Coordinates of C-alpha atoms in Angstrom, one line a residue:
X19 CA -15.4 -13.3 -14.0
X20 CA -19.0 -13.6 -12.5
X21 CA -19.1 -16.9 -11.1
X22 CA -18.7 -15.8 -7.4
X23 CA -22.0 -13.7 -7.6
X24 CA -25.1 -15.2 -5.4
X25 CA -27.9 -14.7 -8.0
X26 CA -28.3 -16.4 -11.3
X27 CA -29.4 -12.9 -12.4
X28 CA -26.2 -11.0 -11.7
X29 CA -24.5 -13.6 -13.4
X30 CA -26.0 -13.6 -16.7
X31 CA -26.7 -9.7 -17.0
X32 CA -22.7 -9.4 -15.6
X33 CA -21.9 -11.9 -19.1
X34 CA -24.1 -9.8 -21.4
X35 CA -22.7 -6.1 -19.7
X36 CA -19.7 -7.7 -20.2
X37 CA -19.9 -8.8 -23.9
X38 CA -22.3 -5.2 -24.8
X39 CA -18.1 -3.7 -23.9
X40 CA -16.5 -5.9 -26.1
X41 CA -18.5 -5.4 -28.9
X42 CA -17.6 -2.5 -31.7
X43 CA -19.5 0.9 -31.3
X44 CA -17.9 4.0 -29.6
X45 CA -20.7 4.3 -27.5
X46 CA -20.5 2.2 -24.3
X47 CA -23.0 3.3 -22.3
X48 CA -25.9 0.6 -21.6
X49 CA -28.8 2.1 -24.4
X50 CA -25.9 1.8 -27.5
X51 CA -24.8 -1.6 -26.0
X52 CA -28.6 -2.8 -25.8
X53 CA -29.3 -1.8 -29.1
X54 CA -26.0 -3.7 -30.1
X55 CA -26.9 -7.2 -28.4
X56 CA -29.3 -8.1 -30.1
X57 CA -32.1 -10.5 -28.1
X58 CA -29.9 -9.8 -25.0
X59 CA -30.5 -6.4 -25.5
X60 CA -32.5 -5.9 -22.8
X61 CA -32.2 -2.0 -21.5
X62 CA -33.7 -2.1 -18.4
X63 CA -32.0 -6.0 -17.0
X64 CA -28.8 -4.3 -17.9
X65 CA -29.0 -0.7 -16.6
X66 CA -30.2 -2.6 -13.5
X67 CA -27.1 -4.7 -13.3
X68 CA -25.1 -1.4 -13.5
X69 CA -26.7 1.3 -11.2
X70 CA -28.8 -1.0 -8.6
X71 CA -28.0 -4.7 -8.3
X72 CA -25.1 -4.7 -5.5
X73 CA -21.4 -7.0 -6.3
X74 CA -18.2 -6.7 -5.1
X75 CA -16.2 -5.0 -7.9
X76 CA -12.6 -5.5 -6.3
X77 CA -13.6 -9.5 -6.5
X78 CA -14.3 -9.3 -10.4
X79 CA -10.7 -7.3 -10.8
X80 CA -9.4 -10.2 -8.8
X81 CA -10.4 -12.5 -10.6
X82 CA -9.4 -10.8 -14.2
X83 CA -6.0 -9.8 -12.6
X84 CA -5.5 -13.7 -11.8
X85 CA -6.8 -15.2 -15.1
X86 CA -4.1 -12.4 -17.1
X87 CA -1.2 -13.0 -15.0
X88 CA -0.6 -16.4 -16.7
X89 CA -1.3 -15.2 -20.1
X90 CA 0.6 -11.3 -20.1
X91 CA 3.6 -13.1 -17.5
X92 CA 4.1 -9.6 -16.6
X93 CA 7.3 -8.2 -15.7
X94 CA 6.2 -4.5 -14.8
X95 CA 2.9 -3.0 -13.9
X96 CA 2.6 -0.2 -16.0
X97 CA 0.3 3.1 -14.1
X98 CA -1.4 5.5 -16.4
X99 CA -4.4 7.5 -16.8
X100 CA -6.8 8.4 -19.4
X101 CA -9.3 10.8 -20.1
X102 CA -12.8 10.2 -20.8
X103 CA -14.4 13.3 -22.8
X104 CA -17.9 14.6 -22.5
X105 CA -19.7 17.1 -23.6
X106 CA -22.5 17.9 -20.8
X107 CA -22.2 17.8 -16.9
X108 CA -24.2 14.9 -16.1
X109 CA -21.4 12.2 -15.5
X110 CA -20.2 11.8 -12.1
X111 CA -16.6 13.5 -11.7
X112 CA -16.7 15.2 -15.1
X113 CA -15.0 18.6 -14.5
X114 CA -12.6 21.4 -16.8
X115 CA -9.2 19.5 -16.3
X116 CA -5.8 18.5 -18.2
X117 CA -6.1 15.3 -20.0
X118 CA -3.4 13.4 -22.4
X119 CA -6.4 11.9 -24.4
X120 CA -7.1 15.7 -25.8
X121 CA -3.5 16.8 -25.2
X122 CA -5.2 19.9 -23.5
X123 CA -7.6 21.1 -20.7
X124 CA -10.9 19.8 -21.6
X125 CA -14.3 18.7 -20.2
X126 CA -13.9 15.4 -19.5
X127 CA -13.4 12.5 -16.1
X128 CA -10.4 10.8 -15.2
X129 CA -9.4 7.5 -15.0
X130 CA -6.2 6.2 -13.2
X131 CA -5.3 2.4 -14.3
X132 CA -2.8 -0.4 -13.4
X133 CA -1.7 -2.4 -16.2
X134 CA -0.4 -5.9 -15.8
X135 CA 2.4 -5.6 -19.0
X136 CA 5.4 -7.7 -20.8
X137 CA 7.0 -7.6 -23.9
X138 CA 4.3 -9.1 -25.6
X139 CA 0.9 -8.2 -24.4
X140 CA -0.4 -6.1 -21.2
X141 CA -4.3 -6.2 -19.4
X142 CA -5.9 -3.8 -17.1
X143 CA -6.5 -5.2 -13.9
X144 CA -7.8 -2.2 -11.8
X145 CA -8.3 1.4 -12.1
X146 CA -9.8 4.6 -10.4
X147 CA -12.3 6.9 -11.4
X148 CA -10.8 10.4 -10.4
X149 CA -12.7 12.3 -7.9
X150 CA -11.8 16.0 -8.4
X151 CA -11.6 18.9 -5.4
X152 CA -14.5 20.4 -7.2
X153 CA -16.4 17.4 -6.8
X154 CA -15.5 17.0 -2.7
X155 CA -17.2 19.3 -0.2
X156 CA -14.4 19.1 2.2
X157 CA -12.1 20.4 -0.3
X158 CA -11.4 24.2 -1.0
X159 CA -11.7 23.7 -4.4
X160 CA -15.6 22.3 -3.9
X161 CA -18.0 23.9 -6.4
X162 CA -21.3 23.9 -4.9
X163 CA -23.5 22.8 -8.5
X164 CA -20.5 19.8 -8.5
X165 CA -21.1 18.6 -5.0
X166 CA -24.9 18.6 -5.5
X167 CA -24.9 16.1 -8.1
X168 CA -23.0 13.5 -5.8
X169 CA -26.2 11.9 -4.4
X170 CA -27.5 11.8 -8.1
X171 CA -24.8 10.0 -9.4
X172 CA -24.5 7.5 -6.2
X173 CA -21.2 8.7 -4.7
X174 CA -20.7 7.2 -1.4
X175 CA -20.5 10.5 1.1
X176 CA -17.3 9.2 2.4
X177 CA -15.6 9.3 -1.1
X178 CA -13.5 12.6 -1.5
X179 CA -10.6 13.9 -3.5
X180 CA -7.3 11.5 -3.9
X181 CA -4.2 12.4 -5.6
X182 CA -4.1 10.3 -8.6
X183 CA -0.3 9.4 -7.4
X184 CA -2.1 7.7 -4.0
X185 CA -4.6 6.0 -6.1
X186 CA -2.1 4.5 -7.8
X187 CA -0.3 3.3 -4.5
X188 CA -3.4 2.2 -3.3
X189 CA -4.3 0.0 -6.0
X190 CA -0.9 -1.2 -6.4
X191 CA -1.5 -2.6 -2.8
X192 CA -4.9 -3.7 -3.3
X193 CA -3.3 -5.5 -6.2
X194 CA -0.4 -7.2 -4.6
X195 CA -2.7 -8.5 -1.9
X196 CA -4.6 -10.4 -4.9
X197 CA -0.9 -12.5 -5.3
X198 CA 0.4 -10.5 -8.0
X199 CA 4.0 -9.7 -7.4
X200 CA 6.1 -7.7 -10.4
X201 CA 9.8 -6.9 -10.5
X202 CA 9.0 -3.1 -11.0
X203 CA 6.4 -0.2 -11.2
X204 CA 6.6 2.0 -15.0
X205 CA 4.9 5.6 -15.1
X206 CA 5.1 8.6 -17.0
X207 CA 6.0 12.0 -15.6
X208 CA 2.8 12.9 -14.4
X209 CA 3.5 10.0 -11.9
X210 CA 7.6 10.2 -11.5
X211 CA 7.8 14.2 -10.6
X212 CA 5.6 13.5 -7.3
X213 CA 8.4 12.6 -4.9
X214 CA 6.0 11.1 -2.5
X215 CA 4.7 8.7 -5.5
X216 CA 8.6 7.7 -5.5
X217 CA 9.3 7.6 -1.8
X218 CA 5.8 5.4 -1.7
X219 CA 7.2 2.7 -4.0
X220 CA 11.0 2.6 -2.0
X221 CA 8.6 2.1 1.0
X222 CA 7.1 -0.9 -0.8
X223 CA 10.6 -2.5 -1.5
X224 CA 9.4 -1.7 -5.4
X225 CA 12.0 -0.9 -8.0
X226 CA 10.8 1.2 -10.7
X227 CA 11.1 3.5 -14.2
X228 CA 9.9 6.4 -14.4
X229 CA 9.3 9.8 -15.7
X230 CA 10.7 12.6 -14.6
X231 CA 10.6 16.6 -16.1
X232 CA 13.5 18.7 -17.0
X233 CA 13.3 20.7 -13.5
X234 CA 13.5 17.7 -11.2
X235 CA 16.6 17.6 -9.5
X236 CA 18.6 15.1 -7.6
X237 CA 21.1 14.9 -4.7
X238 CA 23.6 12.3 -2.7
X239 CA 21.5 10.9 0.0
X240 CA 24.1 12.4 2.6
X241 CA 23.7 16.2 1.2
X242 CA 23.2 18.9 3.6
X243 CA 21.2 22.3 2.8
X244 CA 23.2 25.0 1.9
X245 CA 22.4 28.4 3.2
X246 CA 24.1 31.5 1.4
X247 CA 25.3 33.4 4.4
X248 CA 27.3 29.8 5.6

């Protein structure tokens, strides 16, 4: 996973970070997963390694997408996203907003993820964290104590609000330029009502399953409006 990085450093702390998540305990953030690792438990190395020491994070999901492929042999890449809940303010795009995790509107960030799936097994290979409008100061939705907190939690000033349907086209590009070709895209309806999500995967020559709510309609592609005065 970390064998491209230049320093010894970064490759060993990446190892530990790595094994601290694998480990049990609900808590995954770095003081839990220190306290968890025993001599490796080093707070500081590893918080370093999270917030300051610089690596390419679309090369590790490279990598982990091409070491899963041969295992999972997927046949679909399954979208989704997931909730993360929290109870203050101090995580970076935590806001009030609908997640499946609570079944309800809830304090809590976002994640959007791309699952490499079969019958028999499925892996994440890349994922999103969602960027709310609150969160963007371009967008009308900005809230001004939201947008201040950016620099604290090292946003990049030319990060704003995506759609989760584009992240998910997005990372289904960024993950077919890896080498990983599927047969078809799955998704829930939170994914198959969007009709540009839909007309974004026909664009890619991607077939697809997905979810769709009571009040979507369809039509012959050679339908014509209708006006009521015709």
């Amino acid at each position: 996973m970390f064998e491209p990085f230049a320093r010894a450093d970064q490759r060993r702390w990446g190892g530990v970070y790595l094994r601290g998540l694998l480990l049990d305990g609900g808590r995954k953030s770095v003081e839990p997963m220190a306290a968890r690792l025993g001599e490796d438990g080093n707070r500081q190395a590893l918080a370093h390694f999270v917030t300051s020491s610089p690596w390419d994070a679309a090369h590790v999901r490279a990598r982990l997408a091409w070491r899963m492929q041969p295992v999972v042999k997927p046949t679909a890449l399954v979208i989704d996203d997931t909730g993360f809940l929290k109870d203050g303010d101090a995580s970076a795009c935590v806001t009030r907003q609908y997640t499946g995790t609570a079944g309800k509107v809830t304090n809590c960030q976002a994640g959007v993820s791309l699952h490499l799936a079969s019958n028999s097994a499925s892996a994440a290979v890349n994922w999103r964290l969602f960027l709310p409008g609150s969160w963007d100061p371009a967008s009308p939705k900005a809230d001004r104590a939201k947008v201040a907190r950016r620099d604290k939690c090292a946003i990049p000033a030319q990060v704003g609000h995506v759609e989760k349907w584009q992240l998910a086209l997005d990372m289904i590009d960024e993950t077919r330029s890896w080498g990983i070709e599927v047969p078809q895209v799955i998704a829930d309806g939170g994914y198959g009502d969007t009709a540009a999500f839909r007309l974004g995967l026909e664009e890619r020559g991607l077939d697809y399953v997905v979810g769709i709510s009571t009040t979507t309609t369809a039509q012959p592609e050679d339908a014509q409006p209708w006006h009521w005065d015709q």
